[in-house]
Structures are given as C-alpha cells and as structure tokens.
Coordinates of C-alpha atoms in Angstrom, one line a residue:
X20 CA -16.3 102.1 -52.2
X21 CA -13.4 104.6 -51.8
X22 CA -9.8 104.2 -53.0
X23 CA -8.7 102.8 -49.8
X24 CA -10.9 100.1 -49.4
X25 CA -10.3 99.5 -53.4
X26 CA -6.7 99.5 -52.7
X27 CA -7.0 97.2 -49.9
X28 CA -9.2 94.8 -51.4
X29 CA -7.1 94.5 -54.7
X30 CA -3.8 93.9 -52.2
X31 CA -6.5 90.8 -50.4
X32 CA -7.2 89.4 -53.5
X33 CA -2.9 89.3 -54.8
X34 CA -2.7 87.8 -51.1
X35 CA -5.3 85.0 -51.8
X36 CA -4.0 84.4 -55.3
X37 CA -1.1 84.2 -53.9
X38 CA -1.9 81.4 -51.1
X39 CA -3.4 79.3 -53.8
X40 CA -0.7 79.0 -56.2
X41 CA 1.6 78.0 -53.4
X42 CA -1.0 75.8 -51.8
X43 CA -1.8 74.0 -55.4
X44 CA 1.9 73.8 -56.2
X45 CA 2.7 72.1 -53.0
X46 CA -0.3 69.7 -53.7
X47 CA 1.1 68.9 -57.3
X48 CA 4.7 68.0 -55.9
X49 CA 2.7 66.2 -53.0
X50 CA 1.4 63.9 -55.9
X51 CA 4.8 63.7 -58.2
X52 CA 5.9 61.9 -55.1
X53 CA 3.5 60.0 -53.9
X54 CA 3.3 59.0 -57.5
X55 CA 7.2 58.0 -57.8
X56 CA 7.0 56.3 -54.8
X57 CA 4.2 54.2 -55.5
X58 CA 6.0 53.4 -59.1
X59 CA 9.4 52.4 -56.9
X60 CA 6.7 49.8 -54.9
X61 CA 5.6 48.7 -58.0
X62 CA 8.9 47.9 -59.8
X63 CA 10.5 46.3 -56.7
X64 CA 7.4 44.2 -56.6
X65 CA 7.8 43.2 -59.9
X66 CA 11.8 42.4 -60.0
X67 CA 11.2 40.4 -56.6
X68 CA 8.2 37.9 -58.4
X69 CA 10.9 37.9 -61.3
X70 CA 13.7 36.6 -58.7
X71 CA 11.2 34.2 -57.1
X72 CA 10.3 32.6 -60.4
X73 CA 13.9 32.4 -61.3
X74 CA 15.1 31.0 -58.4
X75 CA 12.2 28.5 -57.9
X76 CA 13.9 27.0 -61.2
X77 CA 16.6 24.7 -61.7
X78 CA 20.2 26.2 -61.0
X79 CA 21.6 24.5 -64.3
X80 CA 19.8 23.2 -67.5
X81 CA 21.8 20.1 -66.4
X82 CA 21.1 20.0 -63.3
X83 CA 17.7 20.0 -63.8
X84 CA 16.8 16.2 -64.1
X85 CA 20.2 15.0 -62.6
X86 CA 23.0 15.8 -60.2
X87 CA 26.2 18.3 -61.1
X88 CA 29.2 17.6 -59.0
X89 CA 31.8 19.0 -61.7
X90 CA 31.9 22.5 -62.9
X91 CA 32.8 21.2 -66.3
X92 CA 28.9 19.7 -66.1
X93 CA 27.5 23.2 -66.0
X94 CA 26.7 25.4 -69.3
X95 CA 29.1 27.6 -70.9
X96 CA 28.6 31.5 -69.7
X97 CA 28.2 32.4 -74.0
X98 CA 25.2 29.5 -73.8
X99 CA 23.5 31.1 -71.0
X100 CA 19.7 31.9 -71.3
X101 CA 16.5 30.0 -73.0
X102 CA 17.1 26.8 -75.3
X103 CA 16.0 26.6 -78.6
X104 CA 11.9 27.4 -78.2
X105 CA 11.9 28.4 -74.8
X106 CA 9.9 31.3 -73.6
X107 CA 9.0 33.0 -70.4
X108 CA 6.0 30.3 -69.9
X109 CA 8.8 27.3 -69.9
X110 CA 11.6 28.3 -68.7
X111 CA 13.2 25.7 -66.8
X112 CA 16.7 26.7 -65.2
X113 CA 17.5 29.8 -63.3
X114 CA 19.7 31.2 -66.7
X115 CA 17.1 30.9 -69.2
X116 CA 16.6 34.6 -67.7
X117 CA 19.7 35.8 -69.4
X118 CA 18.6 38.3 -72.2
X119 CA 14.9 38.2 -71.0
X120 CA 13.0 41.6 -71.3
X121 CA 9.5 42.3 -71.5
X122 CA 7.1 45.2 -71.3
X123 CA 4.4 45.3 -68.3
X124 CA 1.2 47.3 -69.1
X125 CA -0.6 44.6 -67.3
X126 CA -1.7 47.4 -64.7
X127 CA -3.9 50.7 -65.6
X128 CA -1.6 53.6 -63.9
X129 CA 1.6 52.5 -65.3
X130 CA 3.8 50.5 -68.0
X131 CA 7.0 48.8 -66.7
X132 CA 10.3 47.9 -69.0
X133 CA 12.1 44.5 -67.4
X134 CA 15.3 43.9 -68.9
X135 CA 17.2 40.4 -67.1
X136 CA 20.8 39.4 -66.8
X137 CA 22.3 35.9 -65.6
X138 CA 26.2 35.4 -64.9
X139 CA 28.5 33.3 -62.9
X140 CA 30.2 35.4 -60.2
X141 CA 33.4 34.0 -58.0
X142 CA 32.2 33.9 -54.8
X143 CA 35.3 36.1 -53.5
X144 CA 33.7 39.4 -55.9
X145 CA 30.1 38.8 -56.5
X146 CA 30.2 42.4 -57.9
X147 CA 32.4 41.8 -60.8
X148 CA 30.6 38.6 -63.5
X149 CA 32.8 35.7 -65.1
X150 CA 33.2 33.9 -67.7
X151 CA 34.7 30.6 -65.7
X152 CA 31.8 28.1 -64.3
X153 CA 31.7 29.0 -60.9
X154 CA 28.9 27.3 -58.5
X155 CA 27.0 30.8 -58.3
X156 CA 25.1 32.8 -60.5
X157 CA 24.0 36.2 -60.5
X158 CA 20.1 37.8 -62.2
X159 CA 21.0 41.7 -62.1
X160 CA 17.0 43.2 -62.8
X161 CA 16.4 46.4 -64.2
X162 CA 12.6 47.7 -64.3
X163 CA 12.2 51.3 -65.8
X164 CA 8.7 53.2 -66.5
X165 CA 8.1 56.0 -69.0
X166 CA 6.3 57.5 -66.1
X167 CA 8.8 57.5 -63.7
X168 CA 12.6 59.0 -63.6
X169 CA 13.6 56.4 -61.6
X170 CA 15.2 53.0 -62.5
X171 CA 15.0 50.2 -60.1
X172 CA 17.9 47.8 -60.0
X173 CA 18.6 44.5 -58.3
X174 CA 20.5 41.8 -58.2
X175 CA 20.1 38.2 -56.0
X176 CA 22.8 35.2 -56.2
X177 CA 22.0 31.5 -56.9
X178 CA 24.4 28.6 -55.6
X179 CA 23.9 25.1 -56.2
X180 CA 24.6 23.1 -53.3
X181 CA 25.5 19.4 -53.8
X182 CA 25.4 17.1 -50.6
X183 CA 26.7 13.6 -50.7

C-alpha cells in the first residue's frame, strides 16, 4: 500500500467515524424525546384519572348525603381536604384532594410525584383562588418525574348545581 492510498484510506475512515457519531447522536436525542413525550402521556394520564376520581365525588362534605342551597352550608376554605382518618381509598367529597400528594412507581420505566390543590374560585376569575364560599371549586394538579424535565400542570373546575 503506498502513501496515497494510506492517506486516503485514513481520510475514509475520519469520514465514517465521523457519520457515526452524528448518526448515534441523532439516535440518542431521537430517544430523549420520544422518551419525554411518552413521560408528558403518562403524567397527563395520570392527573386526568386523578380529576375523574375527584369529580366523581361529592362537591361538598355536606352535600354529600343532603342538599346545599346556602353558601354558608359549605366548608370553610382553611377546612378544606380529608376529615379526620380519611385517606386516598375513602375520600368522599371533591376537597378531600386538598393537600393530597403521592409518589407513583406503580409503572417499570418511570416514577411520578402528584401533588393536589382544592380552592373556591369566583366564577368572574377562575384564575385567581378565594377564600369566600363560592359555588365552584378548583383541583390545580401537578405531576413531576425525576426522569423527566418537564412538569405537567392542570387544573378542572367543580360547580354544584342545585335545581328546585
């Protein structure tokens, strides 16, 4: 082999290293995304089940057995979330999700962090919480993951209606 051909088949082989790093570091951000996107799926699955169970509950402690037709019926904003031995398994009104957090490693690729919220919102800013008993409450939902640098964050109203 002379120094030509050695020259050129050193500059081939640079070439072809070349190719591959760029080829495997496209693969690997390929996957980083695929991967956060499939963790977003995941986490908005999650805070949606938490909204369903939530809103498949009671609006009110009191109004769980009972009509409400007066605010002053409804529970105080500072007594908001689970009675006295309550957990997750028996909650009963849509508040008792104030303050509730808990750690999801239920599936193999990934661990989840939910942290719940309940407040009364005015109707005219559903943005902005209160502390006056209003008709509507709001669960904000944040899930996080160690394995993902995204948060996912959501929020869903709940009204009591009262028909006479």
């Amino acid at each position: 082999m002379n120094t030509g051909q050695m020259i050129m088949s050193m500059g081939a082989m640079v070439l072809f290293s070349t190719v591959m790093l760029r080829v495997n570091t496209s693969n690997l951000l390929n996957e980083a995304i695929r991967d956060e996107a499939q963790y977003g799926v995941l986490a908005t699955s999650i805070a949606t089940s938490i909204i369903e169970q939530a809103t498949s509950k009671s609006f009110d402690e009191n109004s769980d057995s009972t009509s409400v037709s007066n605010l002053s019926e409804l529970t105080l904003s500072s007594n908001l979330g689970p009675d006295a031995g309550e957990d997750y398994r028996t909650f009963d009104d849509f508040d008792d999700f104030d303050g509730f957090t808990h750690r999801d490693s239920t599936m193999p690729s990934a661990v989840f962090d939910i942290v719940c919220s309940v407040n009364y919102v005015e109707s005219s800013n559903i943005k902005s919480t209160t502390t006056n008993l209003t008709w509507h409450k709001k669960i904000d939902i944040t899930v996080s993951s160690p394995f993902s640098q995204d948060t996912f964050r959501t929020s869903s109203i709940y009204s009591y209606w009262n028909f006479r």
